mmCIF file of C-alpha atoms and ligand atoms in Angstrom:
data_model
loop_
_atom_site.group_PDB
_atom_site.id
_atom_site.type_symbol
_atom_site.label_atom_id
_atom_site.label_comp_id
_atom_site.label_asym_id
_atom_site.label_seq_id
_atom_site.Cartn_x
_atom_site.Cartn_y
_atom_site.Cartn_z
ATOM 1 C CA UNK V 1 0.126 -0.140 0.152
ATOM 2 C CA UNK V 2 0.887 3.719 -0.222
ATOM 3 C CA UNK V 3 2.369 5.080 3.001
ATOM 4 C CA UNK V 4 3.316 8.504 4.279
ATOM 5 C CA UNK V 5 6.809 8.750 5.167
ATOM 6 C CA UNK V 6 7.391 12.037 5.846
ATOM 7 C CA UNK V 7 6.614 15.755 5.982
ATOM 8 C CA UNK V 8 8.215 18.781 4.715
ATOM 9 C CA UNK V 9 7.463 22.480 5.089
ATOM 10 C CA UNK V 10 9.047 25.552 3.488
ATOM 11 C CA UNK V 11 8.596 29.264 2.612
ATOM 12 C CA UNK V 12 8.069 29.474 -1.234
ATOM 13 C CA UNK V 13 9.503 33.214 -1.429
ATOM 14 C CA UNK V 14 9.699 33.974 -5.036
ATOM 15 C CA UNK V 15 12.995 35.409 -4.481
ATOM 16 C CA UNK V 16 14.577 32.159 -3.464
ATOM 17 C CA UNK V 17 13.645 31.007 -7.019
ATOM 18 C CA UNK V 18 14.960 33.898 -8.876
ATOM 19 C CA UNK V 19 18.012 33.467 -6.712
ATOM 20 C CA UNK V 20 18.411 29.734 -7.774
ATOM 21 C CA UNK V 21 17.665 30.542 -11.423
ATOM 22 C CA UNK V 22 20.143 33.539 -11.691
ATOM 23 C CA UNK V 23 23.131 31.526 -9.990
ATOM 24 C CA UNK V 24 23.202 33.722 -6.940
ATOM 25 C CA UNK V 25 22.714 31.093 -4.273
ATOM 26 C CA UNK V 26 26.666 31.582 -3.200
ATOM 27 C CA UNK V 27 26.157 35.448 -2.802
ATOM 28 C CA UNK V 28 26.699 36.926 0.691
ATOM 29 C CA UNK V 29 23.181 37.814 1.163
ATOM 30 C CA UNK V 30 21.830 34.515 0.177
ATOM 31 C CA UNK V 31 24.223 31.750 1.201
ATOM 32 C CA UNK V 32 22.865 31.692 4.635
ATOM 33 C CA UNK V 33 19.099 31.347 3.691
ATOM 34 C CA UNK V 34 20.181 28.155 1.193
ATOM 35 C CA UNK V 35 22.431 26.679 3.605
ATOM 36 C CA UNK V 36 19.606 25.153 5.701
ATOM 37 C CA UNK V 37 18.396 23.235 2.677
ATOM 38 C CA UNK V 38 21.517 21.124 2.353
ATOM 39 C CA UNK V 39 20.565 18.725 5.063
ATOM 40 C CA UNK V 40 17.433 17.984 3.164
ATOM 41 C CA UNK V 41 18.835 17.845 -0.353
ATOM 42 C CA UNK V 42 21.123 15.194 0.769
ATOM 43 C CA UNK V 43 18.041 13.609 2.982
ATOM 44 C CA UNK V 44 15.692 13.394 -0.128
ATOM 45 C CA UNK V 45 18.254 12.119 -2.233
ATOM 46 C CA UNK V 46 18.714 8.957 -0.035
ATOM 47 C CA UNK V 47 14.642 9.022 0.669
ATOM 48 C CA UNK V 48 13.663 8.771 -2.602
ATOM 49 C CA UNK V 49 10.167 9.576 -2.429
ATOM 50 C CA UNK V 50 7.843 8.170 -5.307
ATOM 51 C CA UNK V 51 5.332 10.867 -5.191
ATOM 52 C CA UNK V 52 4.990 14.343 -3.187
ATOM 53 C CA UNK V 53 1.410 15.736 -2.213
ATOM 54 C CA UNK V 54 2.468 19.445 -2.481
ATOM 55 C CA UNK V 55 0.425 21.787 -0.616
ATOM 56 C CA UNK V 56 0.734 25.341 -2.131
ATOM 57 C CA UNK V 57 -1.106 28.365 -3.031
ATOM 58 C CA UNK V 58 -1.656 29.869 -6.354
ATOM 59 C CA UNK V 59 -0.733 33.542 -6.821
ATOM 60 C CA UNK V 60 -3.075 34.507 -9.291
ATOM 61 C CA UNK V 61 -1.276 32.438 -11.900
ATOM 62 C CA UNK V 62 -3.886 29.940 -12.585
ATOM 63 C CA UNK V 63 -6.865 31.216 -10.810
ATOM 64 C CA UNK V 64 -7.833 34.799 -10.253
ATOM 65 C CA UNK V 65 -11.028 36.519 -8.991
ATOM 66 C CA UNK V 66 -12.974 34.934 -11.597
ATOM 67 C CA UNK V 67 -12.767 31.493 -9.622
ATOM 68 C CA UNK V 68 -11.494 30.993 -6.260
ATOM 69 C CA UNK V 69 -11.459 27.053 -5.254
ATOM 70 C CA UNK V 70 -10.723 26.837 -1.297
ATOM 71 C CA UNK V 71 -9.007 23.145 -1.918
ATOM 72 C CA UNK V 72 -8.259 22.285 -5.549
ATOM 73 C CA UNK V 73 -6.279 19.139 -6.356
ATOM 74 C CA UNK V 74 -4.131 18.570 -9.597
ATOM 75 C CA UNK V 75 -5.225 15.520 -11.267
ATOM 76 C CA UNK V 76 -3.408 15.922 -14.759
ATOM 77 C CA UNK V 77 -0.496 14.156 -15.959
ATOM 78 C CA UNK V 78 1.674 17.293 -16.028
ATOM 79 C CA UNK V 79 1.756 20.748 -14.731
ATOM 80 C CA UNK V 80 3.765 23.426 -16.914
ATOM 81 C CA UNK V 81 5.643 26.056 -14.660
ATOM 82 C CA UNK V 82 3.631 29.282 -14.991
ATOM 83 C CA UNK V 83 4.626 32.349 -16.576
ATOM 84 C CA UNK V 84 4.363 34.933 -13.544
ATOM 85 C CA UNK V 85 5.437 37.963 -15.826
ATOM 86 C CA UNK V 86 8.978 37.311 -16.401
ATOM 87 C CA UNK V 87 8.610 34.037 -18.481
ATOM 88 C CA UNK V 88 8.225 30.555 -16.995
ATOM 89 C CA UNK V 89 10.770 29.650 -14.486
ATOM 90 C CA UNK V 90 13.544 27.506 -16.066
ATOM 91 C CA UNK V 91 12.548 24.220 -14.512
ATOM 92 C CA UNK V 92 11.432 20.938 -15.734
ATOM 93 C CA UNK V 93 7.599 20.416 -16.308
ATOM 94 C CA UNK V 94 6.107 18.871 -13.214
ATOM 95 C CA UNK V 95 4.832 15.305 -13.694
ATOM 96 C CA UNK V 96 1.785 14.385 -11.724
ATOM 97 C CA UNK V 97 0.506 11.286 -10.811
ATOM 98 C CA UNK V 98 -3.015 11.063 -12.128
ATOM 99 C CA UNK V 99 -3.988 7.796 -10.427
ATOM 100 C CA UNK V 100 -3.147 8.514 -7.196
ATOM 101 C CA UNK V 101 -4.463 11.870 -7.409
ATOM 102 C CA UNK V 102 -8.166 10.895 -8.304
ATOM 103 C CA UNK V 103 -8.046 8.192 -5.736
ATOM 104 C CA UNK V 104 -7.250 11.030 -3.343
ATOM 105 C CA UNK V 105 -9.737 13.343 -4.937
ATOM 106 C CA UNK V 106 -12.548 10.722 -4.699
ATOM 107 C CA UNK V 107 -11.533 9.656 -1.114
ATOM 108 C CA UNK V 108 -11.918 13.086 0.050
ATOM 109 C CA UNK V 109 -15.181 14.284 -1.770
ATOM 110 C CA UNK V 110 -16.739 10.923 -0.399
ATOM 111 C CA UNK V 111 -15.508 12.028 3.085
ATOM 112 C CA UNK V 112 -17.335 15.505 2.475
ATOM 113 C CA UNK V 113 -14.540 17.796 1.665
ATOM 114 C CA UNK V 114 -15.684 19.532 -1.258
ATOM 115 C CA UNK V 115 -12.663 19.552 -3.457
ATOM 116 C CA UNK V 116 -12.053 21.326 -7.001
ATOM 117 C CA UNK V 117 -10.727 18.675 -9.567
ATOM 118 C CA UNK V 118 -8.228 20.390 -11.773
ATOM 119 C CA UNK V 119 -7.253 18.678 -15.132
ATOM 120 C CA UNK V 120 -5.294 21.461 -16.722
ATOM 121 C CA UNK V 121 -3.236 24.083 -14.489
ATOM 122 C CA UNK V 122 0.368 25.867 -14.685
ATOM 123 C CA UNK V 123 1.885 25.930 -11.537
ATOM 124 C CA UNK V 124 3.737 29.173 -10.076
ATOM 125 C CA UNK V 125 6.316 29.767 -7.795
ATOM 126 C CA UNK V 126 4.528 28.482 -4.750
ATOM 127 C CA UNK V 127 4.905 24.979 -6.110
ATOM 128 C CA UNK V 128 8.071 25.330 -8.041
ATOM 129 C CA UNK V 129 10.448 27.052 -5.466
ATOM 130 C CA UNK V 130 9.944 24.432 -2.597
ATOM 131 C CA UNK V 131 10.857 21.809 -5.420
ATOM 132 C CA UNK V 132 14.201 23.562 -6.291
ATOM 133 C CA UNK V 133 14.884 24.101 -2.862
ATOM 134 C CA UNK V 134 14.717 20.337 -1.908
ATOM 135 C CA UNK V 135 15.956 19.141 -5.196
ATOM 136 C CA UNK V 136 18.071 21.689 -7.150
ATOM 137 C CA UNK V 137 18.366 22.134 -10.623
ATOM 138 C CA UNK V 138 17.891 18.781 -12.221
ATOM 139 C CA UNK V 139 17.173 18.101 -15.837
ATOM 140 C CA UNK V 140 13.873 16.224 -14.811
ATOM 141 C CA UNK V 141 12.162 16.262 -11.312
ATOM 142 C CA UNK V 142 12.932 13.049 -9.269
ATOM 143 C CA UNK V 143 9.078 12.827 -8.027
ATOM 144 C CA UNK V 144 5.896 12.854 -9.161
ATOM 145 C CA UNK V 145 3.887 15.758 -7.604
ATOM 146 C CA UNK V 146 0.181 16.226 -6.698
ATOM 147 C CA UNK V 147 -0.680 19.834 -6.582
ATOM 148 C CA UNK V 148 -3.297 20.750 -3.806
ATOM 149 C CA UNK V 149 -3.830 24.360 -4.056
ATOM 150 C CA UNK V 150 -5.566 26.170 -0.799
ATOM 151 C CA UNK V 151 -6.947 29.810 -0.917
ATOM 152 C CA UNK V 152 -4.849 31.943 1.141
ATOM 153 C CA UNK V 153 -4.857 34.901 -1.016
ATOM 154 C CA UNK V 154 -8.818 35.958 -0.951
ATOM 155 C CA UNK V 155 -10.813 36.269 2.414
ATOM 156 C CA UNK V 156 -11.915 33.839 3.788
ATOM 157 C CA UNK V 157 -9.048 31.375 3.708
ATOM 158 C CA UNK V 158 -10.179 27.743 5.374
ATOM 159 C CA UNK V 159 -9.340 27.496 9.178
ATOM 160 C CA UNK V 160 -6.285 25.827 10.412
ATOM 161 C CA UNK V 161 -8.790 23.473 11.731
ATOM 162 C CA UNK V 162 -9.918 22.543 8.549
ATOM 163 C CA UNK V 163 -6.665 22.358 6.980
ATOM 164 C CA UNK V 164 -5.529 19.705 9.812
ATOM 165 C CA UNK V 165 -8.405 17.512 9.043
ATOM 166 C CA UNK V 166 -7.632 17.666 5.269
ATOM 167 C CA UNK V 167 -4.470 16.403 6.137
ATOM 168 C CA UNK V 168 -5.986 13.679 8.247
ATOM 169 C CA UNK V 169 -8.129 12.650 5.412
ATOM 170 C CA UNK V 170 -5.308 12.507 2.748
ATOM 171 C CA UNK V 171 -3.320 10.336 5.135
ATOM 172 C CA UNK V 172 -6.222 7.978 4.822
ATOM 173 C CA UNK V 173 -6.627 8.423 1.220
ATOM 174 C CA UNK V 174 -2.913 7.338 0.696
ATOM 175 C CA UNK V 175 -3.329 4.476 2.975
ATOM 176 C CA UNK V 176 -5.978 2.984 0.935
ATOM 177 C CA UNK V 177 -4.226 3.304 -2.329
ATOM 178 C CA UNK V 178 -3.115 -0.313 -3.151
ATOM 179 C CA UNK V 179 0.571 0.318 -4.750
ATOM 180 C CA UNK V 180 3.562 0.205 -2.862
ATOM 181 C CA UNK V 181 4.389 4.051 -2.754
ATOM 182 C CA UNK V 182 6.772 6.234 -0.937
ATOM 183 C CA UNK V 183 4.440 9.516 -0.280
ATOM 184 C CA UNK V 184 5.538 12.773 1.327
ATOM 185 C CA UNK V 185 3.122 15.668 2.076
ATOM 186 C CA UNK V 186 4.792 19.079 1.742
ATOM 187 C CA UNK V 187 3.331 22.258 3.133
ATOM 188 C CA UNK V 188 4.420 25.453 2.185
ATOM 189 C CA UNK V 189 4.199 29.477 2.461
ATOM 190 C CA UNK V 190 4.887 31.587 5.253
ATOM 191 C CA UNK V 191 6.520 32.426 7.370
ATOM 192 C CA UNK V 192 5.522 35.596 8.976
ATOM 193 C CA UNK V 193 5.313 38.234 6.176
ATOM 194 C CA UNK V 194 3.536 41.331 5.045
ATOM 195 C CA UNK V 195 3.880 42.817 1.692
ATOM 196 C CA UNK V 196 1.880 45.652 1.493
ATOM 197 C CA UNK V 197 0.558 48.468 3.957
ATOM 198 C CA UNK V 198 1.827 50.230 6.682
ATOM 199 C CA UNK V 199 3.329 47.052 8.474
ATOM 200 C CA UNK V 200 5.034 45.914 5.128
ATOM 201 C CA UNK V 201 8.332 44.305 6.098
ATOM 202 C CA UNK V 202 6.671 42.624 9.311
ATOM 203 C CA UNK V 203 8.572 39.846 10.678
ATOM 204 C CA UNK V 204 7.876 37.974 13.910
ATOM 205 C CA UNK V 205 10.801 35.367 14.672
ATOM 206 C CA UNK V 206 9.619 34.402 18.285
ATOM 207 C CA UNK V 207 5.901 33.526 16.939
ATOM 208 C CA UNK V 208 7.406 31.606 14.008
ATOM 209 C CA UNK V 209 9.965 29.705 16.015
ATOM 210 C CA UNK V 210 7.137 28.822 18.563
ATOM 211 C CA UNK V 211 4.735 27.696 15.504
ATOM 212 C CA UNK V 212 7.808 25.383 14.461
ATOM 213 C CA UNK V 213 8.020 24.158 17.914
ATOM 214 C CA UNK V 214 4.582 23.073 17.946
ATOM 215 C CA UNK V 215 4.700 21.035 14.922
ATOM 216 C CA UNK V 216 6.598 18.421 16.729
ATOM 217 C CA UNK V 217 5.264 16.170 19.136
ATOM 218 C CA UNK V 218 1.618 15.251 19.761
ATOM 219 C CA UNK V 219 0.130 18.358 20.645
ATOM 220 C CA UNK V 220 -2.684 19.864 18.408
ATOM 221 C CA UNK V 221 -2.649 23.648 19.513
ATOM 222 C CA UNK V 222 -2.073 25.021 16.279
ATOM 223 C CA UNK V 223 -4.915 23.673 14.481
ATOM 224 C CA UNK V 224 -6.960 26.236 17.028
ATOM 225 C CA UNK V 225 -5.102 29.402 15.889
ATOM 226 C CA UNK V 226 -7.490 31.655 14.611
ATOM 227 C CA UNK V 227 -7.101 33.893 11.526
ATOM 228 C CA UNK V 228 -6.788 36.995 13.425
ATOM 229 C CA UNK V 229 -3.981 35.840 15.610
ATOM 230 C CA UNK V 230 -2.126 35.307 12.347
ATOM 231 C CA UNK V 231 -3.012 38.824 11.000
ATOM 232 C CA UNK V 232 -1.760 40.255 14.247
ATOM 233 C CA UNK V 233 1.441 38.243 14.735
ATOM 234 C CA UNK V 234 2.406 37.350 11.459
ATOM 235 C CA UNK V 235 1.286 39.724 9.186
ATOM 236 C CA UNK V 236 -1.276 39.635 6.118
ATOM 237 C CA UNK V 237 0.209 36.937 4.218
ATOM 238 C CA UNK V 238 1.450 34.749 7.252
ATOM 239 C CA UNK V 239 -1.865 32.945 6.745
ATOM 240 C CA UNK V 240 -0.185 30.926 4.158
ATOM 241 C CA UNK V 241 1.040 28.798 7.302
ATOM 242 C CA UNK V 242 -2.335 27.021 7.580
ATOM 243 C CA UNK V 243 -0.828 25.116 4.740
ATOM 244 C CA UNK V 244 1.725 23.642 6.915
ATOM 245 C CA UNK V 245 -1.286 22.213 9.150
ATOM 246 C CA UNK V 246 -2.293 20.124 5.926
ATOM 247 C CA UNK V 247 0.941 18.232 6.099
ATOM 248 C CA UNK V 248 0.927 18.074 10.189
ATOM 249 C CA UNK V 249 -2.577 16.474 9.927
ATOM 250 C CA UNK V 250 -1.383 14.037 7.488
ATOM 251 C CA UNK V 251 1.317 12.990 9.862
ATOM 252 C CA UNK V 252 -1.132 11.374 12.339
ATOM 253 C CA UNK V 253 -0.824 11.554 16.246
ATOM 254 C CA UNK V 254 2.852 12.532 17.118
ATOM 255 C CA UNK V 255 5.935 13.968 14.881
ATOM 256 C CA UNK V 256 9.471 14.284 15.558
ATOM 257 C CA UNK V 257 11.499 16.869 13.839
ATOM 258 C CA UNK V 258 14.377 15.644 11.945
ATOM 259 C CA UNK V 259 15.953 19.050 10.568
ATOM 260 C CA UNK V 260 14.670 22.628 11.005
ATOM 261 C CA UNK V 261 16.181 26.111 9.521
ATOM 262 C CA UNK V 262 15.074 29.341 10.157
ATOM 263 C CA UNK V 263 16.533 32.598 8.601
ATOM 264 C CA UNK V 264 15.883 36.251 8.112
ATOM 265 C CA UNK V 265 15.638 37.920 5.826
ATOM 266 C CA UNK V 266 14.876 36.635 2.627
ATOM 267 C CA UNK V 267 13.515 39.323 0.462
ATOM 268 C CA UNK V 268 11.029 40.927 3.066
ATOM 269 C CA UNK V 269 10.149 37.275 4.423
ATOM 270 C CA UNK V 270 11.399 34.996 7.180
ATOM 271 C CA UNK V 271 12.599 31.689 5.581
ATOM 272 C CA UNK V 272 11.171 28.575 7.861
ATOM 273 C CA UNK V 273 11.680 25.171 6.806
ATOM 274 C CA UNK V 274 11.197 21.829 8.662
ATOM 275 C CA UNK V 275 11.445 18.227 8.001
ATOM 276 C CA UNK V 276 9.344 15.881 10.136
ATOM 277 C CA UNK V 277 8.442 12.262 10.513
ATOM 278 C CA UNK V 278 5.526 10.554 11.851
ATOM 279 C CA UNK V 279 5.833 8.777 15.064
ATOM 280 C CA UNK V 280 3.409 5.954 15.542
HETATM 281 FE FE1 FE2 C 1 2.926 32.775 -1.530
#
């Protein structure tokens, strides 16, 4: 059967992708931000996951105000890198796992999660930057990817509790897929950041690190953080962290942190990155 072996979280800051694409990761400014991913690159090369369920948000690339799915799952055979205004990133086309994606969609919908099924979609930095951070610059991505898009751009985003419960349901779906697959769930976005208004540039390292602390172990405190706390403590874009809770929910009762990295600043955002494994 398919099994979830690990969870990964990371910020998906577009400037990190640009630094990789332009060969600037060794620059003094960027080096400490990227250093925290070296451990994970080596670990991923050993783990060799077959599929990543990659939880991210679209930034007005595939969706706009015409259609705003709260939760959307990509069931296509492939997803092309989106053109976000400067041409598509020079990264490989993302290969999907249509059979597992359709299985997860069926399982979630029959469990009463109203997923939007997407059969054609370009994927933006929210999805491709995490792949670059974990796998570098290969000719072809070494995993198949099931994009799972969450609306955190337009109010109202889903609650942290709903995201955690979605993760739990994804775990049940994966566990009932009758193929021997090593599956990871990644939650992306965050950490604290605000891109506009009088508080632009807000970073709250203390809150961010407390959030990371509570991803480990068996506490379920994070699922009950209200939207207003994300807004107040982490800025208007910190709400992206609810996507980390889909990953956390998918890991089950308890977790152990294998690796953590936190760095400020990268662009106007805090970089957070954690690797976790489920503890039965
Ligand atoms: Fe984002």
